[in-house]
Structures are given as structure tokens and as C-alpha cells.
Coordinates of C-alpha atoms and ligand atoms in Angstrom, one line a residue:
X1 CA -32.4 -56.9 27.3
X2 CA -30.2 -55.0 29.8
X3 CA -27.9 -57.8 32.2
X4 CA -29.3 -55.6 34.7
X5 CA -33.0 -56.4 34.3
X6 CA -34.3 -58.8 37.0
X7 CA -31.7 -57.4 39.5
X8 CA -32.5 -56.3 42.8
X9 CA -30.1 -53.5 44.1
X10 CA -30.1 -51.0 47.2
X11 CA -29.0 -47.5 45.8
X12 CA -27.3 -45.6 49.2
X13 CA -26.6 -41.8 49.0
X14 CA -24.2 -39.8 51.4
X15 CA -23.4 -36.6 51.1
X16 CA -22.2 -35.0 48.2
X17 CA -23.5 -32.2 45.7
X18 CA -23.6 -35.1 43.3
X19 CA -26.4 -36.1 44.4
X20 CA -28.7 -34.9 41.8
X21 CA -27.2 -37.5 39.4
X22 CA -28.2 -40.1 41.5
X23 CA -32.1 -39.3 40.9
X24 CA -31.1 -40.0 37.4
X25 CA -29.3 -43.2 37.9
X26 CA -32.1 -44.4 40.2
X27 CA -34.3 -43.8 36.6
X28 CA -32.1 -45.5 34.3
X29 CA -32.0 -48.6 36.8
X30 CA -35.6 -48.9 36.8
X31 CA -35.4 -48.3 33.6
X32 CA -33.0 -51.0 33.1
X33 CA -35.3 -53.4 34.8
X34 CA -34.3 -53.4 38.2
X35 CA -36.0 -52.6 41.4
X36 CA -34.1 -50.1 43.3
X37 CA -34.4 -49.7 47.1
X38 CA -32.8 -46.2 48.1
X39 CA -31.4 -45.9 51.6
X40 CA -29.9 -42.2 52.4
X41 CA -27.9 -40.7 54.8
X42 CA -28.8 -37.6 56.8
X43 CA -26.3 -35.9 54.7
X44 CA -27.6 -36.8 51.5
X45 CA -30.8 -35.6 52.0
X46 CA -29.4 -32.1 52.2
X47 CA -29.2 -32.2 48.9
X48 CA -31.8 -34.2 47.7
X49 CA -35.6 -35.2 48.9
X50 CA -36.3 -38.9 49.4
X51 CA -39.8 -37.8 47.6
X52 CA -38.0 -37.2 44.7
X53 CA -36.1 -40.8 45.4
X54 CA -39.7 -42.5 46.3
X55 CA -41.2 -41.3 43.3
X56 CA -38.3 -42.3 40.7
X57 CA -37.7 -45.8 42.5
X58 CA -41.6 -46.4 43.1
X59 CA -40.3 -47.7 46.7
X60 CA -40.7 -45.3 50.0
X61 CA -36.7 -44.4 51.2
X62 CA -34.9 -45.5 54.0
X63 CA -33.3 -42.9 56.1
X64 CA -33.1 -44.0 59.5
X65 CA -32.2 -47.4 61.4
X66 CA -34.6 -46.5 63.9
X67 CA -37.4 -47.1 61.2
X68 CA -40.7 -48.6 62.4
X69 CA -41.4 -50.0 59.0
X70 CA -40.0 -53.1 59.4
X71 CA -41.3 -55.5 62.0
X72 CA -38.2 -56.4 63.7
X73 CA -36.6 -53.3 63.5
X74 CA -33.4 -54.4 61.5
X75 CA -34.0 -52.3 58.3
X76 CA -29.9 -52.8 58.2
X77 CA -30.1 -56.6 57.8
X78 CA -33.6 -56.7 56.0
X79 CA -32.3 -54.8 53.3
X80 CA -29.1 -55.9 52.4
X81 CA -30.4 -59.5 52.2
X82 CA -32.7 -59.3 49.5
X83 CA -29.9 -57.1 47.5
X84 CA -27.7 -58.2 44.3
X85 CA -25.5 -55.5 45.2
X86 CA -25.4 -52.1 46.9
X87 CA -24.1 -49.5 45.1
X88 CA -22.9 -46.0 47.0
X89 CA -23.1 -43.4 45.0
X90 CA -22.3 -40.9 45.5
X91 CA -20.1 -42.3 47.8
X92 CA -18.2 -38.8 50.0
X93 CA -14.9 -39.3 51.5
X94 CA -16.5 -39.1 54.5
X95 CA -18.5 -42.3 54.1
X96 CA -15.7 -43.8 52.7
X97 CA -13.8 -43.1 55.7
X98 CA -16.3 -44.8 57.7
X99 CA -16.5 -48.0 55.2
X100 CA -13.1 -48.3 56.4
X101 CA -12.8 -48.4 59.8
X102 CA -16.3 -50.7 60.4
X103 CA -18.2 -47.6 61.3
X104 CA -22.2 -47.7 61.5
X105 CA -23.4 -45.2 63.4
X106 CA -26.5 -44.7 61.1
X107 CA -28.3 -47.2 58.3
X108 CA -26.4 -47.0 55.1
X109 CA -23.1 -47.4 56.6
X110 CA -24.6 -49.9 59.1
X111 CA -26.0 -51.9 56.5
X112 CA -23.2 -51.9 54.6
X113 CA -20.9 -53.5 57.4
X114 CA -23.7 -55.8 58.0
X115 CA -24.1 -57.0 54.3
X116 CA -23.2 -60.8 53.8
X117 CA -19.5 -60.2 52.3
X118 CA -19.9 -63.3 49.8
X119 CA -23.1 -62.6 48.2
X120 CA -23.7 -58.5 48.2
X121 CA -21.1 -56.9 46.1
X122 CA -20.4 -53.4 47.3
X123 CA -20.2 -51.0 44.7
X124 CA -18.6 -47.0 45.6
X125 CA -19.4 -44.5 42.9
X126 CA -16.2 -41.5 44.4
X127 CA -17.3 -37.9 44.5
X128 CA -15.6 -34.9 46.0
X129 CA -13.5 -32.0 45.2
X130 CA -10.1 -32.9 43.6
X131 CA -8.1 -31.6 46.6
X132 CA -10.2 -33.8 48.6
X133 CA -9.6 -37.0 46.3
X134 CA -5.7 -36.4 45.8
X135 CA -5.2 -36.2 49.5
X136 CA -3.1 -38.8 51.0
X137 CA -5.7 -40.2 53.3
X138 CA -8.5 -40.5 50.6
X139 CA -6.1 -42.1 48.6
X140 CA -5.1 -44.3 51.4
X141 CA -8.4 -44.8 52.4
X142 CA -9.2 -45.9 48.5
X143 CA -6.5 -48.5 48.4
X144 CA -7.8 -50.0 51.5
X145 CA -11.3 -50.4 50.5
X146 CA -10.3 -52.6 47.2
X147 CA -8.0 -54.5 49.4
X148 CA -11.5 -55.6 51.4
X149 CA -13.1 -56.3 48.0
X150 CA -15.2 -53.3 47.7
X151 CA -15.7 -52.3 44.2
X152 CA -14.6 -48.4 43.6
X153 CA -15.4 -47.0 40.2
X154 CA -13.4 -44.4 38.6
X155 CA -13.9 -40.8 39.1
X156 CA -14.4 -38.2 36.1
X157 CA -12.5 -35.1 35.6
X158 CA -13.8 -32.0 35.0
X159 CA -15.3 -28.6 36.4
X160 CA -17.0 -29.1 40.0
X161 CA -19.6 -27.4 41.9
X162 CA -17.2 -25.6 43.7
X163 CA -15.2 -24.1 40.9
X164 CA -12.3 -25.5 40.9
X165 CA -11.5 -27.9 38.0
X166 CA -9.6 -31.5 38.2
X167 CA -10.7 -35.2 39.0
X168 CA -13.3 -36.4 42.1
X169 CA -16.5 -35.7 40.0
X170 CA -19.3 -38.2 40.2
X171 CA -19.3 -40.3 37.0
X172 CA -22.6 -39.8 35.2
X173 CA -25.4 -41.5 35.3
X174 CA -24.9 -43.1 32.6
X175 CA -21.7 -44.5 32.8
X176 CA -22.3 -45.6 36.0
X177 CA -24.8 -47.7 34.5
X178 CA -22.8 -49.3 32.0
X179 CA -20.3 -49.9 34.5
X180 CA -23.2 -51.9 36.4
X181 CA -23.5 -53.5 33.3
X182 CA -20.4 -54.6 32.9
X183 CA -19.8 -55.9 36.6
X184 CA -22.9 -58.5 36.4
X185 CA -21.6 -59.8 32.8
X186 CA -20.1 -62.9 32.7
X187 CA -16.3 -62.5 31.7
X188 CA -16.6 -65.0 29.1
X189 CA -13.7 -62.7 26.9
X190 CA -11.4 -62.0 29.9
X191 CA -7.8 -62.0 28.9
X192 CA -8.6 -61.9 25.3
X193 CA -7.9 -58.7 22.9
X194 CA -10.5 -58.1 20.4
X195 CA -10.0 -55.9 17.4
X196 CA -13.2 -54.5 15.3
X197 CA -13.3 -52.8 12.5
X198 CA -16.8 -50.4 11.9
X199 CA -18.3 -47.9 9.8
X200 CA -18.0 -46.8 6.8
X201 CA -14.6 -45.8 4.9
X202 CA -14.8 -42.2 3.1
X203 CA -12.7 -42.2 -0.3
X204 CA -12.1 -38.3 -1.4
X205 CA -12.5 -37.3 -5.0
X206 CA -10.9 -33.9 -4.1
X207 CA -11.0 -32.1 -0.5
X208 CA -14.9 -31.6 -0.5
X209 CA -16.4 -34.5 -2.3
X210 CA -16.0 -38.5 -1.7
X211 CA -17.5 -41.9 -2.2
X212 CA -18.7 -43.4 0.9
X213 CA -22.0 -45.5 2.0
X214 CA -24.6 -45.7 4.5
X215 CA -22.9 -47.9 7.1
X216 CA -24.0 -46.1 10.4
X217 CA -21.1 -48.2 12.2
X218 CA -23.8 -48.7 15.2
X219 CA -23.1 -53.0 14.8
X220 CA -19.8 -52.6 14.9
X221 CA -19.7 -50.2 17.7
X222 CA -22.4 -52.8 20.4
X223 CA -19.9 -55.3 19.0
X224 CA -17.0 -53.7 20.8
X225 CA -19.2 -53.0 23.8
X226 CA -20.4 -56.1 24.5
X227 CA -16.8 -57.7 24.0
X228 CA -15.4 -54.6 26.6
X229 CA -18.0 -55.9 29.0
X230 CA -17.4 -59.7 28.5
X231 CA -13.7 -58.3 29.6
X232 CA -12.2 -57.8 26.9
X233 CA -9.6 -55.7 26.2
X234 CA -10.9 -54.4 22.5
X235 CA -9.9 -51.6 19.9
X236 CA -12.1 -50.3 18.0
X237 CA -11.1 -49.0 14.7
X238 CA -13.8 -46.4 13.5
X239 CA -14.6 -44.7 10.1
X240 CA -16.1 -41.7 10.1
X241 CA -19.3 -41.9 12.2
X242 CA -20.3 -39.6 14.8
X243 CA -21.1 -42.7 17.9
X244 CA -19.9 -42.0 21.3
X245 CA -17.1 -44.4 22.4
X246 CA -18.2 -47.3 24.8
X247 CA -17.0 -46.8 27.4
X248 CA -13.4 -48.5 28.3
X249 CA -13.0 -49.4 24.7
X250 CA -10.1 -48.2 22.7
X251 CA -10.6 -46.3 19.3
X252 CA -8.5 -45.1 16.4
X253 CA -10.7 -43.0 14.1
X254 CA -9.4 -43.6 10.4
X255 CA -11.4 -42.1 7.0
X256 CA -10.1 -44.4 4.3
X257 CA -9.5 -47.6 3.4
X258 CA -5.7 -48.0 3.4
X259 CA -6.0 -45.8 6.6
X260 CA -7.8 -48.6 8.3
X261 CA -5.4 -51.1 6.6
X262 CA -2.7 -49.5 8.0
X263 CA -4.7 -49.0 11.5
X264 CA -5.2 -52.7 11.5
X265 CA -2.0 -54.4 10.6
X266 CA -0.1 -53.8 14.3
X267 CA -2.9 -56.1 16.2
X268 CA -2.9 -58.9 13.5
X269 CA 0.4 -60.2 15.9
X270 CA -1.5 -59.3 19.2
X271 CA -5.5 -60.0 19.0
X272 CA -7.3 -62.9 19.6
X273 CA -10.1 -61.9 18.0
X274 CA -10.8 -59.8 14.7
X275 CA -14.5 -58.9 14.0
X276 CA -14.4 -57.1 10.9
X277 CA -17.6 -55.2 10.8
X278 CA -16.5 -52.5 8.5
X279 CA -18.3 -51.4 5.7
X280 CA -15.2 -50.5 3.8
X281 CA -15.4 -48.9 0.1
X282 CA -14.9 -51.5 -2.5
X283 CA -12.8 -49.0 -5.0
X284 CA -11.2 -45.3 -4.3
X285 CA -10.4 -43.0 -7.1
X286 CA -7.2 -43.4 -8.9
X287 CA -6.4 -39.9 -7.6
X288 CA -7.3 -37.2 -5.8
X289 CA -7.4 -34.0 -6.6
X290 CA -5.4 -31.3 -4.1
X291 CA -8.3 -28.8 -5.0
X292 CA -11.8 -28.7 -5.5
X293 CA -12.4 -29.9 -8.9
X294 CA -14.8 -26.8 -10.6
X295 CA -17.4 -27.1 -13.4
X296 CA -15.8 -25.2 -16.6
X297 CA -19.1 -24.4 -18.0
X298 CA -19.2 -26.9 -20.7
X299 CA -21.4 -29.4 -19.3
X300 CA -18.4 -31.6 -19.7
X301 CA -18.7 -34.2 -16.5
X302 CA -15.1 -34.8 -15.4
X303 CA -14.0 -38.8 -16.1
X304 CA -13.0 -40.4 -13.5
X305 CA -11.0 -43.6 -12.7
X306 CA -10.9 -46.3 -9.8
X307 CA -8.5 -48.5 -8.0
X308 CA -9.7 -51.3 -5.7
X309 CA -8.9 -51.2 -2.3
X310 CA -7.1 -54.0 -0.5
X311 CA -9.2 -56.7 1.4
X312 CA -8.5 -56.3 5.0
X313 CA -10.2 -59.2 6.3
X314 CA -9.4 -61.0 3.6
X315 CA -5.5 -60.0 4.0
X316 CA -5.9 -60.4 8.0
X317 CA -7.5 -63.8 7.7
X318 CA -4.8 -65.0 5.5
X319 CA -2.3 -64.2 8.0
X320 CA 0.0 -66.7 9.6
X321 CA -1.6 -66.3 12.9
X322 CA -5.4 -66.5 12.2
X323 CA -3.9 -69.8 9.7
X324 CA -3.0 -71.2 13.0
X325 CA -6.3 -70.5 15.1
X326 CA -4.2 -68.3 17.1
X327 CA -6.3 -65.2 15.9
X328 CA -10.1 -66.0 15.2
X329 CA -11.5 -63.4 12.4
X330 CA -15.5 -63.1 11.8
X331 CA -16.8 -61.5 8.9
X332 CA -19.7 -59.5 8.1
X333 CA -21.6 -59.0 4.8
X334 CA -23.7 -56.9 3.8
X335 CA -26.1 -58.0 1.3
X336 CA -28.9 -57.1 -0.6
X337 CA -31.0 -59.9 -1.4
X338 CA -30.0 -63.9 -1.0
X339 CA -28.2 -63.7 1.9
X340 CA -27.5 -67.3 3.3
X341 CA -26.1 -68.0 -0.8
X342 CA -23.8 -64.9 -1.2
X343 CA -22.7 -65.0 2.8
X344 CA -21.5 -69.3 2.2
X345 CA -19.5 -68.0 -0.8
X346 CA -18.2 -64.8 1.0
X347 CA -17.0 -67.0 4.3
X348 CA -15.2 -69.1 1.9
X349 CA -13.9 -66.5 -0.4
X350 CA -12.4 -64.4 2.7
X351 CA -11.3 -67.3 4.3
X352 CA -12.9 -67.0 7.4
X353 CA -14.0 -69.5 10.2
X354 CA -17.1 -67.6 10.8
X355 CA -19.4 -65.2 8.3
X356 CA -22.1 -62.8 10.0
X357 CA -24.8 -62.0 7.2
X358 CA -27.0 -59.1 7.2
X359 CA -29.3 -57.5 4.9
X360 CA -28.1 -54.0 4.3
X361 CA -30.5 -51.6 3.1
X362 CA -32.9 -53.0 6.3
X363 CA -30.0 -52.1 8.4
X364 CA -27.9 -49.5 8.0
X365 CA -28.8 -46.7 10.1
X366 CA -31.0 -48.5 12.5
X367 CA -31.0 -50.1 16.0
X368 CA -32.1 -53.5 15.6
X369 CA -31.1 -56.1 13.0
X370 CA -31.3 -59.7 11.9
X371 CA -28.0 -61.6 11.6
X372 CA -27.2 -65.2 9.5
X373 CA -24.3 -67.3 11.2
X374 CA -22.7 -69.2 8.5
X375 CA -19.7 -71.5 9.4
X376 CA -18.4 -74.5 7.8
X377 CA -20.7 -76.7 9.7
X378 CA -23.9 -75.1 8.2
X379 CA -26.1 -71.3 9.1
X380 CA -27.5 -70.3 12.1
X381 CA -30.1 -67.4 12.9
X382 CA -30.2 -64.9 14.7
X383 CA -33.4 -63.5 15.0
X384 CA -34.6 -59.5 15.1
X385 CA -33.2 -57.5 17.9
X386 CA -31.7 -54.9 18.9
X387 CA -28.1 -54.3 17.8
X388 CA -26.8 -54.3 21.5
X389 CA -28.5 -57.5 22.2
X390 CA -27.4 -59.2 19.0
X391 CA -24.0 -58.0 19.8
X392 CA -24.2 -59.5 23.1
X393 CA -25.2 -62.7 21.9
X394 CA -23.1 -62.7 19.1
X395 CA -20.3 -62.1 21.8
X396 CA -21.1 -64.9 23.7
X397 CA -21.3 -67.2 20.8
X398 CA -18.0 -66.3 19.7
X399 CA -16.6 -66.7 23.2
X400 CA -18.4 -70.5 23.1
X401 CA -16.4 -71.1 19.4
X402 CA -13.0 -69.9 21.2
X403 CA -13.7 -72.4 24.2
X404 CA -13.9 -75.1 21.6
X405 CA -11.4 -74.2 20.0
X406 CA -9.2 -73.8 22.9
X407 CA -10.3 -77.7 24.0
X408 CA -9.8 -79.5 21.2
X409 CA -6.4 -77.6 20.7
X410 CA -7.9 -76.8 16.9
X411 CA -11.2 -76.2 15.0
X412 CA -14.0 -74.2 15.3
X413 CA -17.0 -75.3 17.0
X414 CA -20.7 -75.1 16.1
X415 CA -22.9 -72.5 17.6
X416 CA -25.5 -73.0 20.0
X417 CA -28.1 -71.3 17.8
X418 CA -30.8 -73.8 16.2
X419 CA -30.2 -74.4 12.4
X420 CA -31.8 -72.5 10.7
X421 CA -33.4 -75.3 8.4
Ligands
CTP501 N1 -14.0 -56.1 3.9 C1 -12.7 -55.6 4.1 N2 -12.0 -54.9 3.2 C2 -12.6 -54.6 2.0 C3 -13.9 -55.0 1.7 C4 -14.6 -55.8 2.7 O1 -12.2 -55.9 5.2 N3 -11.9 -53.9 1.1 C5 -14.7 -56.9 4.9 C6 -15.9 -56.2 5.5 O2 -15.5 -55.6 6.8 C7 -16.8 -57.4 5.8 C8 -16.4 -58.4 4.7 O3 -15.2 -58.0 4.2 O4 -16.4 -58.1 7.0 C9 -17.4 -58.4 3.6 O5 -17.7 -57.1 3.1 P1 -18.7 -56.8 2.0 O6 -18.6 -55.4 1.6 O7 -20.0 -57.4 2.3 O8 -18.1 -57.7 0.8 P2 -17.2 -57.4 -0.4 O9 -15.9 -58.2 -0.2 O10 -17.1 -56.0 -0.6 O11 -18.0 -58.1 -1.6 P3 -19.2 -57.6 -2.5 O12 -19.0 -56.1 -2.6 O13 -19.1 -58.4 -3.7 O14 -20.4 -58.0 -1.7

């Protein structure tokens, strides 16, 4: 379940081509679980209908403060007093020029200035043409606006409606969402550095052919999300998968095992936190051949050899820092069948504080899992979910381990999830 769902938030459009992206952020939210009350500007609705906004938000659209909707006439108060936040978007220079100096000489604006400043966050999502971003005065204008503890998002970069190409676009829907996301999480990570490890490792035979396995990397990938969104600051070490990066999350793409060994080891002296959720291949080939290898006709198969890869976590969890409690490593394993007996040994055998069990072959490749806690004080469930909530939880619980830990200046302590019996 989205962070989102429950939430209550007043969606304002001015003026701006990007417009159109806004229809589709008004879906997700609702989507999302949240009831979204539009409010538009005269300007806004030349580039988009408040039908289209009425039928998408399933609320009518506020366009005027004159509107005889509400009894008292004070749409401007009405409506920002039942909001969680408002969120502009998109959010011109013009309007943002306006925030600035108090204006409100019509109902988004007005309503904005009238919002109560300690309980309705003000959200801008920027969008103009990139001369019209880099000027001085926006940029002025920008720096002004976070001083008064209004929240402006980044812009994107790319082509814009009006041909030129550069920064000031809109961010998309999307993005905007998971930035909405991320603003009503609790910071439960801030100030930590997380590392995770995820997806497969790819060991080549020769330069067409290798050993890999069916790891999909999607765990390890809502890991690092939910940690970026608890505030982390998290890398994201990725074999080869084909997963869009979460957004504000750091990634080093590797292909084999000793290139994520190698991709690992400058963080074991800065992170906090190592989540090692890496499928990684057990053995490579003793060598690999420069070309492809052919079949010679004979039927002959070719013999081949193996070497065993090192144990990253193992070799990261052995390290003087996690030793110390400084760095706090979680394993995963992947297992087949018996999984609370062959995750206790694993936890011990890796030498890790915590052990995150999962049954493989029910896994891999799909969006919702089951996950098996198992620390020195006993196992813990995790019930079916999806892989972003499990992550978020699993987050959360870590965070709660690292708060212990932190308190009693050592240790690691026990997770609030029930035993599991
Ligand atoms: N792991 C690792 N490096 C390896 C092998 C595993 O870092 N060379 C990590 C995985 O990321 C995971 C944990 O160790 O966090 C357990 O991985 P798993 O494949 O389940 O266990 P193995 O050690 O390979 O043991 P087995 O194959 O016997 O189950």
C-alpha cells in the first residue's frame, strides 16, 4: 500500500503546456488512494478542460474564488483546510512569481497564501522553457520560495514543446508521484548510506554463452527504493537486469561476480547499511574463452571446469567495521524448500546479524513475495505482499534494529514482527 493512500491533497494547475501530464498525475493519485481536489487557474484551462480534471479526480474543479458552491463563499479557505498538501503542478514562472510576493488575485494563488503554513505543505512541480528557468529572476525567485518552506521539485531536461532543448520540463507523472511518495515517508534512514546488492551475476563461458539464474533483481531493486525514500542515501549495485532506476538512487551496473566484488568493496568503509540481495553465481568457469567456442562435428561436448566465486557478504560481514556494529549487513537466501532450517544456518554461516529467507522458485520473476526474518533471537514472518511493500516494511524494521542498536551502544534488537511460532 502506497504512503499516499488515505491522503487528501488539492492538485492546482497554472499555466503551462505541461498541463496534459497533470491529467495523468491526477490518475495515478487516485490511483494511489488519495482524493484529489483540482483547483485551476484561468491560464491552465487553456490548455486543459476541468471536465477532463472532474472526470479523472471524480470531484467537480475549482476555477474561480467567486464560486457559489460553497456556502460562505471562501472556496480559498475551505479548501486548503481539509488538504494534506497542495501540490502546483505545473507550477509557471509566472505563478511562481506571484507565490513570492503574497499575490492572490484569483483562487489557487489565493488559497495558497491563505493555507495554514504549519499543517499544508506546499509542493511546486517547475515547468517552462529553459531560457525561462536559467533566468536570473526565476532562479531568484526559486531560492526565495524554499527559503519560505515551499517544497520545489526538480525539473527534467529534455526536448520542450517549443523546440528548443535543455532543462524546465515538467517532471512526469510519475516521478512526480514517487516524489510525493517520498515527502510523506517517514525519514526513519536519514543520514544513513545504504548499499544493496541485486540481480543476478552473469559468468561467460565465451563472448555469447554464460551461466547465470533467474533472479529478476525486482527485491533488491524496492529495497533500494524504499531505503531512498526513508532518506537514505543508497547505491545500488545491479547485475544484469533490465529495471528502471528508482528514482534518486545511485547504480553501478556490474555482470559478474568479482565485478560486484570489486563494485562493493569502496562502501564497506562508508555504509551503514549493506543489504545483500544479490543472487550471485555460486562458481564461474575456470576460463573463458576470447571466441565463440564451435561444435567440431564430433559430438564431442567441450569439458569444462569451475572456480568458486568469493562470498561478498560473507567477506563484507567479516569486515572490521560490520565486526564493530558500525556497518549493519542483511542477508538474503534463496531457498528451495526448508527455509527457516537452511536460512538459521546461512545467518550463521555468513555471519550476519540478520538473514532474509525466501523461497526461490515462487519468487523470482514476480511482484509479490513472502520473506522469513531470522536473527539470533529467533524468525519472524513476513507475510505475502507485494515486493514494494515488503521492502518498505523490511525498511522500517531494519531502521527499528539500527535504533537499538544505536541505544544500547551494541547489539541488535528484535523485530517487531510476531514470532513466527
Ligand atoms: N552471496 C554473496 N556472494 C556469493 C554468494 C552469495 O554475496 N558468492 C550472498 C547473497 O547475496 C545472499 C546470501 O549470500 O545475501 C545467500 O546467498 P545464497 O545464494 O542463498 O546462498 P549461498 O551462499 O550461495 O549458499 P547455497 O548455494 O548453498 O544456498
Amino acid at each position: 500500500m502506497s504512503t499516499l493512500s488515505g491522503k487528501h491533497i488539492v492538485l492546482g494547475l497554472s499555466g503551462g503546456i505541461a498541463a496534459f501530464k497533470s491529467a495523468e498525475l491526477c490518475r495515478a493519485l487516485v490511483k494511489a488512494g488519495v482524493t484529489v481536489q483540482v483547483v485551476m487557474t484561468e491560464a491552465a484551462e487553456q490548455f486543459m478542460t476541468a471536465v477532463t480534471l472532474q472526470a479523472l479526480s471524480g470531484r467537480t474543479v475549482y476555477t474561480s474564488q467567486w464560486d457559489p458552491r460553497e456556502a460562505n463563499n471562501m472556496a480559498h479557505i475551505n479548501l486548503s483546510r481539509e488538504a494534506d498538501a497542495i501540490v502546483v503542478a505545473p507550477s509557471s514562472a509566472d505563478f511562481m512569481s506571484k507565490l513570492l510576493h503574497g499575490g492572490a488575485d484569483e483562487l489557487l494563488s489565493l488559497m495558497c497564501l491563505a493555507r495554514p503554513l504549519d499543517k499544508v505543505p506546499l509542493i511546486l512541480a517547475p515547468a517552462m522553457n529553459r531560457e525561462m528557468w536559467a533566468n536570473p529572476a526565476t532562479q531568484r525567485n526559486m531560492a526565495q520560495l524554499k527559503a519560505d518552506g515551499i517544497h520545489v521539485l526538480d525539473v527534467g531536461q529534455g526536448d520542450q514543446a517549443c523546440g528548443e532543448t535543455g532543462d524546465g520540463r515538467m517532471l512526469e507523472a510519475d516521478e512526480i508521484l514517487e516524489e510525493l511518495e517520498g515527502f510523506f515517508t517517514p525519514k526513519v534512514m536519514a543520514g544513513k548510506q545504504v548499499l544493496v546488492t541485486a540481480g543476478p551475476t552473469y559468468e561467460a563461458i565465451d563472448p555469447v554463452r554464460g551461466i547465470t539464474n533467474l533472479s529478476s533483481g525486482k527485491m533488491g531493486f524496492a529495497i533500494a527504493r524504499a531505503a531512498r525514500l526513508a532518506g537514505a542515501d543508497v547505491t545500488l549495485i545491479a547485475g544484469p537486469v533490465s529495471l528502471a532506476t528508482p528514482r534518486g538512487v545511485k547504480r553501478v551496473d556490474v555482470r559478474s561476480a568479482r565485478q560486484m566484488l570489486e563494485a562493493v568493496q569502496p562502501f564497506v568503509d562508508e555504509a551503514q547499511v549493506f543489504i545483500s540481495t544479490a543472487a550471485v553465481a555460486d562458481w564461474r568457469p575456470a576460463s573463458t574463452a576470447d571466441q565463440k567456442i564451435k561444435k567440431d562435428g564430433s559430438g564431442e561436448t567441450p569439458q569444462m571446469s569451475f572456480v568458486e566465486n568469493s562470498d561478498i557478504l560473507a567477506s563484507v560481514a567479516h569486515s572490521p567495521r560490520a565486526a564493530s556494529g558500525e556497518l549493519f549487513c542483511v542477508g538474503f537466501a534463496a531457498e528451495s524448500h526448508d527455509l527457516l532450517t537452511h536460512a538459521s544456518a546461512k545467518r550463521i554461516r555468513k555471519g550476519v546479524p540478520l538473514l532474509v529467507g525466501n523461497i526461490g522458485p515462487s519468487t523470482f520473476g514476480q511482484d509479490d513475495n513472502a520473506l522469513l526474518l531470522v536473527d539470533e533471537t529467533g524468525a519472524y514472518e513476513m507475510p505475502h505482499a507485494s515486493k514494494q511493500k515488503l521492502a518498505v516494511d523490511l525498511i522500517a524494521d531494519i531502521a527499528t534494529r539500527l535504533n537499538r542498536q544505536d541505544d544500547s551502544g551494541h547489539g541488535v534488537g528484535r523485530s517487531t514482527f510476531s514470532e513466527r511460532n
